[in-house]
PDB file of C-alpha atoms in Angstrom:
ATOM      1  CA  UNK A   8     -26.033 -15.663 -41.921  1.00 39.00           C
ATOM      2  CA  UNK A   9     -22.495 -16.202 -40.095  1.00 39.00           C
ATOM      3  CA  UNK A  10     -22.355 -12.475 -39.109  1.00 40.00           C
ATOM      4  CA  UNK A  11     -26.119 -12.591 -37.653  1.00 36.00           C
ATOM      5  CA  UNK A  12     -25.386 -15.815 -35.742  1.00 35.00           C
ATOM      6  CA  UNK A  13     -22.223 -14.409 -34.404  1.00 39.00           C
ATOM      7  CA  UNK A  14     -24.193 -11.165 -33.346  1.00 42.00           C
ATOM      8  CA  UNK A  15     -26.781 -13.183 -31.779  1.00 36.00           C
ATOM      9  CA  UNK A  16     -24.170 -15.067 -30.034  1.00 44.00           C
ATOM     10  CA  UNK A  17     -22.921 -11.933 -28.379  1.00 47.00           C
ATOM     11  CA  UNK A  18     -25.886 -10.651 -26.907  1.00 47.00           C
ATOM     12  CA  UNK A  19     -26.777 -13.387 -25.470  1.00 45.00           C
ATOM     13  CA  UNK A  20     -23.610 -13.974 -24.131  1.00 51.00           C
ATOM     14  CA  UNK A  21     -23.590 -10.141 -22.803  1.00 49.00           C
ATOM     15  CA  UNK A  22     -26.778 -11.027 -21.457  1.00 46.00           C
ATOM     16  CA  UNK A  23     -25.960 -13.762 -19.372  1.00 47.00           C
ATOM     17  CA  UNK A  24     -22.852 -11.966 -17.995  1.00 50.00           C
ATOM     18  CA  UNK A  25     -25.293  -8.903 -17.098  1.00 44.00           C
ATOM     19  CA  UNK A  26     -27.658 -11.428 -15.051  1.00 49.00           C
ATOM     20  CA  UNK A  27     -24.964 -12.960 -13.351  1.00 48.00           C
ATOM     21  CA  UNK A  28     -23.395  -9.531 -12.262  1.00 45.00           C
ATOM     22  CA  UNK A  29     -27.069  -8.758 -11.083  1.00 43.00           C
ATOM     23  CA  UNK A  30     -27.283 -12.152  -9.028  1.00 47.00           C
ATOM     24  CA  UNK A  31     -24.059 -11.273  -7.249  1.00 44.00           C
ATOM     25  CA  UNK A  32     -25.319  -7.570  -6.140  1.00 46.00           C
ATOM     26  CA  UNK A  33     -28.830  -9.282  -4.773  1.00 44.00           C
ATOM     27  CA  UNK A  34     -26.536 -11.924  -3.230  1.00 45.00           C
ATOM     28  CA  UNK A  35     -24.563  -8.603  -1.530  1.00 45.00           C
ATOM     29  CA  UNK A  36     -27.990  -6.929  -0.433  1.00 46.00           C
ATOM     30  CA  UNK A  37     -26.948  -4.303  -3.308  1.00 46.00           C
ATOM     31  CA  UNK A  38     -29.694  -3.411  -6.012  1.00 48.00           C
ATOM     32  CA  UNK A  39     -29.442  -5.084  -9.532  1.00 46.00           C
ATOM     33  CA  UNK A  40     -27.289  -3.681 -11.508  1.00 42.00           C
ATOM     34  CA  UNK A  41     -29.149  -1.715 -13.678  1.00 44.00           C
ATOM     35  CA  UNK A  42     -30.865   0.245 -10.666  1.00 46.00           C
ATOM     36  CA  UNK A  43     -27.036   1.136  -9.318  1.00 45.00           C
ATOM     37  CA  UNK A  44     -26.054   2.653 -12.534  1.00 47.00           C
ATOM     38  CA  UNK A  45     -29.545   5.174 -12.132  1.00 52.00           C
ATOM     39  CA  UNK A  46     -29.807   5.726  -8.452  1.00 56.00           C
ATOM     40  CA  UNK A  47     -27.350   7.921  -6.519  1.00 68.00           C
ATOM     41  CA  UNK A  48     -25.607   6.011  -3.106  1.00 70.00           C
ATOM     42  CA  UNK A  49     -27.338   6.232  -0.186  1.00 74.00           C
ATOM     43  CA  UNK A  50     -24.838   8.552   1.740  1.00 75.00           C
ATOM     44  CA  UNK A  51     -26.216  10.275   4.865  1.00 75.00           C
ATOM     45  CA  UNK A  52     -22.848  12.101   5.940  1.00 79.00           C
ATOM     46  CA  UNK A  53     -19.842  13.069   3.841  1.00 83.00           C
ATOM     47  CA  UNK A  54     -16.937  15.244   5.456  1.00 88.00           C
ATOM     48  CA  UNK A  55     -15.482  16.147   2.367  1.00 90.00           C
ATOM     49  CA  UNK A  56     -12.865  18.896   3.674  1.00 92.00           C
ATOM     50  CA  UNK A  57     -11.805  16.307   6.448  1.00 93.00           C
ATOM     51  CA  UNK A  58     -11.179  13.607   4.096  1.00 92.00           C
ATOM     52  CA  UNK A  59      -9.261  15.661   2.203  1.00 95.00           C
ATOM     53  CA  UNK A  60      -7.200  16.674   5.023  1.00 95.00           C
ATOM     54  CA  UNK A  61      -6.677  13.144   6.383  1.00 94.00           C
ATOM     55  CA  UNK A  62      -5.591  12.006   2.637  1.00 94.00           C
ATOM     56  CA  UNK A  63      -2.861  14.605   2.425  1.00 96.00           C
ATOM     57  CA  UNK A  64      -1.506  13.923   5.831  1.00 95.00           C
ATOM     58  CA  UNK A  65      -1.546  10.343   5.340  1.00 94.00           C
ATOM     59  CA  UNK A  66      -0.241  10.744   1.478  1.00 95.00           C
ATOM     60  CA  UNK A  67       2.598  13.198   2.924  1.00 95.00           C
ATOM     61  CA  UNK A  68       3.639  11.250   5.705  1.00 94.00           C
ATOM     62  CA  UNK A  69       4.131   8.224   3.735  1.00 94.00           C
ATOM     63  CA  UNK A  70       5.980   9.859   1.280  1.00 94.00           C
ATOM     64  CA  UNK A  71       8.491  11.465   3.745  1.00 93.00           C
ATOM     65  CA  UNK A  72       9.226   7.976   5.140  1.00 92.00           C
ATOM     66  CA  UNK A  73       9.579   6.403   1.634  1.00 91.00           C
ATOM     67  CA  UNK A  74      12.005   9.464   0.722  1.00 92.00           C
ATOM     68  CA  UNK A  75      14.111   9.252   4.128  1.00 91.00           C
ATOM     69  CA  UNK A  76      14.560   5.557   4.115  1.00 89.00           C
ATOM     70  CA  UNK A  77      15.385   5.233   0.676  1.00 88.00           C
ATOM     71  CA  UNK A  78      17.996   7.853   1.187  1.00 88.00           C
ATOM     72  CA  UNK A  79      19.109   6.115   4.550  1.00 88.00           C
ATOM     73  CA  UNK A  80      19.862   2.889   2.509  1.00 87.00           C
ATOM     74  CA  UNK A  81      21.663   4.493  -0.734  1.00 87.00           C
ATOM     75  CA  UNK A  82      25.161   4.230  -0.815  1.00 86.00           C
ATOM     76  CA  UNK A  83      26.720   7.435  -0.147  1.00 85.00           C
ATOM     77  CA  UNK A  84      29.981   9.316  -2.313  1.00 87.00           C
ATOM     78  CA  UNK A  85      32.691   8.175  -0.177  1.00 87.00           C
ATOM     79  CA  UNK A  86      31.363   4.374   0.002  1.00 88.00           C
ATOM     80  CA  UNK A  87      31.060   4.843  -3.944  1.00 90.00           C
ATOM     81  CA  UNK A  88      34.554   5.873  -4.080  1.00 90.00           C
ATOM     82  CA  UNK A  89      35.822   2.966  -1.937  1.00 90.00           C
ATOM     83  CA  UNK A  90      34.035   0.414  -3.806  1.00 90.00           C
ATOM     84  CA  UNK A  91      35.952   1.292  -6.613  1.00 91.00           C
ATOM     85  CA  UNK A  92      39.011   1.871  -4.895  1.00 90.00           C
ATOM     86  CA  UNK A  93      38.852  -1.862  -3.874  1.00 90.00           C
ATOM     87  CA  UNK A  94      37.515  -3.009  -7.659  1.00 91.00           C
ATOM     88  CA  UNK A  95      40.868  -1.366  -8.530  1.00 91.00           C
ATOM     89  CA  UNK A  96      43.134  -2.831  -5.928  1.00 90.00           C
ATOM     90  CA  UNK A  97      41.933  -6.491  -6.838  1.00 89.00           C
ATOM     91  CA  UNK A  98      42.126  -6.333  -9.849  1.00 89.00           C
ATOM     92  CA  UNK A  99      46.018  -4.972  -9.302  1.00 88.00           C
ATOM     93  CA  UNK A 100      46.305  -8.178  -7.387  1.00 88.00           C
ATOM     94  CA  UNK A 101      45.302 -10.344  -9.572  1.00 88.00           C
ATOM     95  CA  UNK A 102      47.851  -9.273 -12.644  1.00 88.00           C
ATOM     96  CA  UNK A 103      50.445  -9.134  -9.806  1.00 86.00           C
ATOM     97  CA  UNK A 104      49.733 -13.119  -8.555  1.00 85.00           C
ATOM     98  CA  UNK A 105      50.097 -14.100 -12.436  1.00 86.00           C
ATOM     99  CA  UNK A 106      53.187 -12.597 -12.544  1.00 84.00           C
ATOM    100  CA  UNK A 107      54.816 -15.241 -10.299  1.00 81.00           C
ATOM    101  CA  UNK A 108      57.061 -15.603  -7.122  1.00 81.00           C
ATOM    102  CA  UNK A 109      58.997 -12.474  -8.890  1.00 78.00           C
ATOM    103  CA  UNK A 110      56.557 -10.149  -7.786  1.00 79.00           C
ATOM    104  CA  UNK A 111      55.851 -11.788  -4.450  1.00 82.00           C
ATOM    105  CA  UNK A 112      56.953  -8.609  -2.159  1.00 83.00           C
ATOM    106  CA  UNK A 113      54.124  -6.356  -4.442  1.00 86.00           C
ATOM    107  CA  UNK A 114      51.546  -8.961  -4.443  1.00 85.00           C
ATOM    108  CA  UNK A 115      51.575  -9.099  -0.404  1.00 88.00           C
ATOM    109  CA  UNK A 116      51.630  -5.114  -0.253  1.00 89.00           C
ATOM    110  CA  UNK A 117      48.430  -5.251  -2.611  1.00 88.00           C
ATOM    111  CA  UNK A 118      46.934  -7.797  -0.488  1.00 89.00           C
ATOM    112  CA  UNK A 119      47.544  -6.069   2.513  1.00 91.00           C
ATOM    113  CA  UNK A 120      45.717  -2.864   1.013  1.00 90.00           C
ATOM    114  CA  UNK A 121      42.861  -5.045  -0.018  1.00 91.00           C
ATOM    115  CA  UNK A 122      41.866  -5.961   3.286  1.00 93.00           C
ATOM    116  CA  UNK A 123      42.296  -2.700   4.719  1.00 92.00           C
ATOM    117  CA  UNK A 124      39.899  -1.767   2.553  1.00 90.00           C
ATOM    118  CA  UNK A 125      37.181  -4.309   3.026  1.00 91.00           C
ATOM    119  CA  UNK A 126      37.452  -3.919   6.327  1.00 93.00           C
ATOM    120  CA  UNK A 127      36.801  -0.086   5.984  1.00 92.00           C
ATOM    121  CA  UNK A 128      34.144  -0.969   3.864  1.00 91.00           C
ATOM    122  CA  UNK A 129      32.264  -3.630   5.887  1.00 92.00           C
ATOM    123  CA  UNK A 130      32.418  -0.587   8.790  1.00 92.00           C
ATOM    124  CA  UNK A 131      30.862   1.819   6.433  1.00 91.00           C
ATOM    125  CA  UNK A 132      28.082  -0.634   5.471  1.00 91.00           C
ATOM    126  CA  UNK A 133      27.299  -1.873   9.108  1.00 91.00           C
ATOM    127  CA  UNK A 134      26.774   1.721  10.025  1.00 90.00           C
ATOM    128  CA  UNK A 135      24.624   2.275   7.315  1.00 90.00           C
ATOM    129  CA  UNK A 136      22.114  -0.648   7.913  1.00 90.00           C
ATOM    130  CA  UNK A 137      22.389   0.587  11.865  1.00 91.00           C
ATOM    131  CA  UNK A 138      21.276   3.805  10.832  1.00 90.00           C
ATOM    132  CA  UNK A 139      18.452   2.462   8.623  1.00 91.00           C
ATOM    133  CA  UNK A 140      17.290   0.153  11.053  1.00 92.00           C
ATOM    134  CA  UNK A 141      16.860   2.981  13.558  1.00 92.00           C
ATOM    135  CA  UNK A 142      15.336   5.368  11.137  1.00 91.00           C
ATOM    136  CA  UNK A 143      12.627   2.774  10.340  1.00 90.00           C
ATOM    137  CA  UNK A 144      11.909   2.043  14.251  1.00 92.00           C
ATOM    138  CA  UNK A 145      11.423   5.636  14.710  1.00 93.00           C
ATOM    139  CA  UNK A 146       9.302   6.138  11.593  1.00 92.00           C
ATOM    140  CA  UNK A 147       7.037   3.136  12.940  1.00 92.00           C
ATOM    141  CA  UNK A 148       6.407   5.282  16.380  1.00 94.00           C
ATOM    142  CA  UNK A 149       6.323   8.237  14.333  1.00 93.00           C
ATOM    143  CA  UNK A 150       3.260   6.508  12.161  1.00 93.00           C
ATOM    144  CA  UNK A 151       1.584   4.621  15.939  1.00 93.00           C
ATOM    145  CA  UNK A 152       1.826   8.099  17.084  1.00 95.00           C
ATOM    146  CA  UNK A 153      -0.207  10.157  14.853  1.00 95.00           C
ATOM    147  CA  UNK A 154      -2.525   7.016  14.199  1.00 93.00           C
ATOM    148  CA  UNK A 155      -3.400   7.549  17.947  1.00 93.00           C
ATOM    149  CA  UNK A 156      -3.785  11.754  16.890  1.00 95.00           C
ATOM    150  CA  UNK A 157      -5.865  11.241  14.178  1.00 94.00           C
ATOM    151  CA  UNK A 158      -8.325   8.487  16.389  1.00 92.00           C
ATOM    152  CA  UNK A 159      -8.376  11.023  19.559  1.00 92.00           C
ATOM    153  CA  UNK A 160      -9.202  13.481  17.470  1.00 93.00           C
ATOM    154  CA  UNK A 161     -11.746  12.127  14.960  1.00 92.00           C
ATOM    155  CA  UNK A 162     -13.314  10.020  17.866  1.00 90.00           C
ATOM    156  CA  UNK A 163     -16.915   8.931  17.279  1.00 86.00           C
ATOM    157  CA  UNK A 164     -17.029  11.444  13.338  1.00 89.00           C
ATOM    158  CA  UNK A 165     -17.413   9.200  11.060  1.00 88.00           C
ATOM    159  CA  UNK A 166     -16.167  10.544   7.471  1.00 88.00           C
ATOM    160  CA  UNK A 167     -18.820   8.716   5.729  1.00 84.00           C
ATOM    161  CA  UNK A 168     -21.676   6.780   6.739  1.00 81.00           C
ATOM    162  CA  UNK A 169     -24.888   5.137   4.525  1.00 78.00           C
ATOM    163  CA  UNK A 170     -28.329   6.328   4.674  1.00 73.00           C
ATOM    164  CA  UNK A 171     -30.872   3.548   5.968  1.00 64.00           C
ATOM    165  CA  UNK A 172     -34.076   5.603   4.980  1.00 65.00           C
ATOM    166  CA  UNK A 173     -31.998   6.126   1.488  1.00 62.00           C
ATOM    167  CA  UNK A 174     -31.791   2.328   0.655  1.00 69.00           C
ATOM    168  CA  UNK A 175     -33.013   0.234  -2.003  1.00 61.00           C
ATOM    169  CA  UNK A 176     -33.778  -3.126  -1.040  1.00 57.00           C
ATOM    170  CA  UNK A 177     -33.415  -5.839  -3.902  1.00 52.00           C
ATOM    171  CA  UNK A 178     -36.679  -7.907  -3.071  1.00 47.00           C
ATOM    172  CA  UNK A 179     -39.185  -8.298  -0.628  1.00 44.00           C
ATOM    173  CA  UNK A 180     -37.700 -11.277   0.800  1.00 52.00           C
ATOM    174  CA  UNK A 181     -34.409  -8.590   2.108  1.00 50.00           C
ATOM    175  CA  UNK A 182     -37.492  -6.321   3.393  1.00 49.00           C
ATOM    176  CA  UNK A 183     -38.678  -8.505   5.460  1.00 52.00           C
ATOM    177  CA  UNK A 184     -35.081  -9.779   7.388  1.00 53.00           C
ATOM    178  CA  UNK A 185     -34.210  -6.174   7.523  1.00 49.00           C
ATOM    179  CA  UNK A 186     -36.396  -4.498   9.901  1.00 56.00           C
ATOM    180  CA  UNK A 187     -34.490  -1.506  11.379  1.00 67.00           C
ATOM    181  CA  UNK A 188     -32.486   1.695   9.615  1.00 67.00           C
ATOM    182  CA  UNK A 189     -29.736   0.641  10.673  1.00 69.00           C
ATOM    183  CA  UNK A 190     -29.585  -3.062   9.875  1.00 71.00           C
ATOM    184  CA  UNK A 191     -30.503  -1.817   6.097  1.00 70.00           C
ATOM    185  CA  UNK A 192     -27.375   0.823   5.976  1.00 69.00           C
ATOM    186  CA  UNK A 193     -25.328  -1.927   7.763  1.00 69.00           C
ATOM    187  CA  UNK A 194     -26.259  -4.390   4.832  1.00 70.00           C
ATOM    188  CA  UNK A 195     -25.920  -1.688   1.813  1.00 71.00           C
ATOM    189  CA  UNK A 196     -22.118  -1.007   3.836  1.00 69.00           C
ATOM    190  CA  UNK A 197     -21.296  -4.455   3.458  1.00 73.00           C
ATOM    191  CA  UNK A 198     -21.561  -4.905   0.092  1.00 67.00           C
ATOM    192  CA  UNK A 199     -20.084  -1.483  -0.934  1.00 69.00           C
ATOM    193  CA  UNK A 200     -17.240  -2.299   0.782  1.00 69.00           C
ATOM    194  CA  UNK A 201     -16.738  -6.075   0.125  1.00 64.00           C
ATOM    195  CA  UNK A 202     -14.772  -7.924   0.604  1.00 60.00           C
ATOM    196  CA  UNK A 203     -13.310  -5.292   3.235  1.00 63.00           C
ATOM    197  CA  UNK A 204     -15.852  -5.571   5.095  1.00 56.00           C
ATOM    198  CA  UNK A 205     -15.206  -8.940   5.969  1.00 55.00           C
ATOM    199  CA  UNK A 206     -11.443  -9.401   5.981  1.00 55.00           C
ATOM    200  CA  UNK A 207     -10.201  -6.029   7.078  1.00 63.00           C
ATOM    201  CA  UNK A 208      -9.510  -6.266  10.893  1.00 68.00           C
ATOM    202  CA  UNK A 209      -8.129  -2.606  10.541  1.00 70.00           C
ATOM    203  CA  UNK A 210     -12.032  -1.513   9.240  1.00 70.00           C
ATOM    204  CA  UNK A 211     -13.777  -2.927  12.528  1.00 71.00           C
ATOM    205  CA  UNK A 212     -10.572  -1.660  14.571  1.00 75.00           C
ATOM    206  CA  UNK A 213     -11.049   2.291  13.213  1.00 76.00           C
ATOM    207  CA  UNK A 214     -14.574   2.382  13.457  1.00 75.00           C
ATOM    208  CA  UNK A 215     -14.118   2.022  17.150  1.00 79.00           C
ATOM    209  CA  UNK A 216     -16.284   5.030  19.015  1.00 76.00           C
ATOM    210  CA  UNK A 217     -18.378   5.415  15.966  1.00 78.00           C
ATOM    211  CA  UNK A 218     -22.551   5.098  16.357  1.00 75.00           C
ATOM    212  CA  UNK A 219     -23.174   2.868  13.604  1.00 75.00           C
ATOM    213  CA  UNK A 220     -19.999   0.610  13.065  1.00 70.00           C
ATOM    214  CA  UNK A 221     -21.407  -1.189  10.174  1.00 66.00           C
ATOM    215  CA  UNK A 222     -22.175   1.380   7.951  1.00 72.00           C
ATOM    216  CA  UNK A 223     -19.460   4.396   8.645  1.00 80.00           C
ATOM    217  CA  UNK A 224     -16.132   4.907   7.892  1.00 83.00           C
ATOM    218  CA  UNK A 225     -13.895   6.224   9.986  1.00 86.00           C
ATOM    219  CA  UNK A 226     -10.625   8.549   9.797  1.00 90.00           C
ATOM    220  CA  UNK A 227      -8.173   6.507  10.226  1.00 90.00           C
ATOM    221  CA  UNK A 228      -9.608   4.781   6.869  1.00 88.00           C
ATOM    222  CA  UNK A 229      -9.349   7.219   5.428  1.00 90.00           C
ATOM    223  CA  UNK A 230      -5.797   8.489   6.041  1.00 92.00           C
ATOM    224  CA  UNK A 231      -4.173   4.453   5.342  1.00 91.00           C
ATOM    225  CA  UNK A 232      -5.850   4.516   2.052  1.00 89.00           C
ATOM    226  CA  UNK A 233      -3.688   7.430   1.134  1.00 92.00           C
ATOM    227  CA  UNK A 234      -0.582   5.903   2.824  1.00 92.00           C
ATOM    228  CA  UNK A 235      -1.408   2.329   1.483  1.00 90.00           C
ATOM    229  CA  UNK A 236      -2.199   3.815  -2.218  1.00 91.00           C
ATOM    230  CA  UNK A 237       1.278   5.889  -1.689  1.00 93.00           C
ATOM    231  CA  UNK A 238       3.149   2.543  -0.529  1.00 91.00           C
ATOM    232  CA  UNK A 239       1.685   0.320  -3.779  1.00 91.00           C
ATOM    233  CA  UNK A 240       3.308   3.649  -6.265  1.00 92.00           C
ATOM    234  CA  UNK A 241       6.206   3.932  -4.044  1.00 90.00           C
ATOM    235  CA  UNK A 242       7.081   0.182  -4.748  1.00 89.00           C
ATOM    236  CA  UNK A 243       5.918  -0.270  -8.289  1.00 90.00           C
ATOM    237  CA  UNK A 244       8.251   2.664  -9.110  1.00 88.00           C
ATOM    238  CA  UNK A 245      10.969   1.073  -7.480  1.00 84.00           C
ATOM    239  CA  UNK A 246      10.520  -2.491  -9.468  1.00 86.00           C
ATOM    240  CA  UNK A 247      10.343  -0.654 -12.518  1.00 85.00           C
ATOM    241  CA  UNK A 248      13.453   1.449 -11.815  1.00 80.00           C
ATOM    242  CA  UNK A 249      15.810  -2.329 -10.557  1.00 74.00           C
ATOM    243  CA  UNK A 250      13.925  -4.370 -13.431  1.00 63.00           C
TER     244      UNK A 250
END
């Protein structure tokens, strides 16, 4: 009898979750559930070899700036070499200064060295974080610049864009508010891409020149997604590799 109960338990807990996931895709304009999982998306236009194309050019250019920066802000041999130069010479100084007044005349001569080398060292390190802060200012014109490419030249295609005619309405109640094509692919749009749809200025900004905003994508989407999926690797891999 405990086994049953517990089984019964579980459905009906399944079954609640189920109903709830069902009120949320009504509450989108989506379809229940169940009729998602058995009926194909609405999609009216899908540039599949220009997606592609954007994705690598967006995945490639993000990866060249990741590479070049990172390499920009590594320490290079000879700064290697002088940090342990110094490590050396302090420590020197330190065993000299226990040593007493005695060795006064090689303490100073150590502690002259010392600072000549820090202050080679702070030169090597400001031109380093010069030359990364001008590699990053010319990698953000680099990216504005063929973010304004890729808009001129993908002006008004979308790379995606939902089917009115194609779209399921949840109840009759949706039927009747939605009384155009393009209101319905608008609404199915929305709730595919929620909650982007309402937070992401950079959506409504790259849809600029498109017919139907609401329920197309454009190509500049489609080219951050590869840089911003890139950038989220990029960064886990370098947690991992400091942790």
């Amino acid at each position: 009898y405990p086994s049953a109960y517990t089984s019964f338990s579980q459905g009906a807990t399944n079954q609640h979750n189920l109903n709830k996931q069902i009120n949320v895709n009504v509450g989108r304009g989506l379809p229940p559930f169940s009729t998602m999982m058995n009926t194909p998306l609405p999609i009216g236009t899908l540039r599949v070899d220009d997606i592609l194309l954007l994705l690598v050019i967006g995945a490639s250019a993000e990866t060249a700036k990741r590479f070049i920066t990172k390499r920009a802000k590594s320490r290079s041999g000879p700064e290697r070499a002088l940090r342990s130069e110094l490590h050396q010479l302090r420590y020197r100084t330190a065993r000299s200064r226990n040593l007493g007044p005695g060795a006064f005349v090689e303490t100073s001569k150590l502690e002259r060295a010392v600072l000549a080398k820090e202050k080679k060292l702070a030169k090597i390190e400001g031109e380093r974080t010069s030359r990364v802060e001008s590699l990053v200012h010319t990698a953000r014109n680099i990216n504005l610049t063929l973010n304004l490419i890729v808009f001129a030249l993908y002006y008004g295609i979308p790379m995606m864009s939902v089917d009115g005619t194609r779209v399921q309405l949840s109840n009759v109640s949706d039927a009747e508010k939605i009384i155009s094509e393009e209101e319905a692919a608008a609404s199915f749009a929305k709730g595919l891409f929620f909650p982007l749809s309402y937070i992401g200025f950079g959506l409504r900004l790259a849809g600029m020149g498109l017919s139907q905003r609401a329920s197309s994508l454009g190509a500049l989407v489609v080219m951050w997604s590869a840089q911003s999926t890139i950038g989220k690797i990029s960064d886990c891999l370098e947690a991992f590799q400091s942790g």
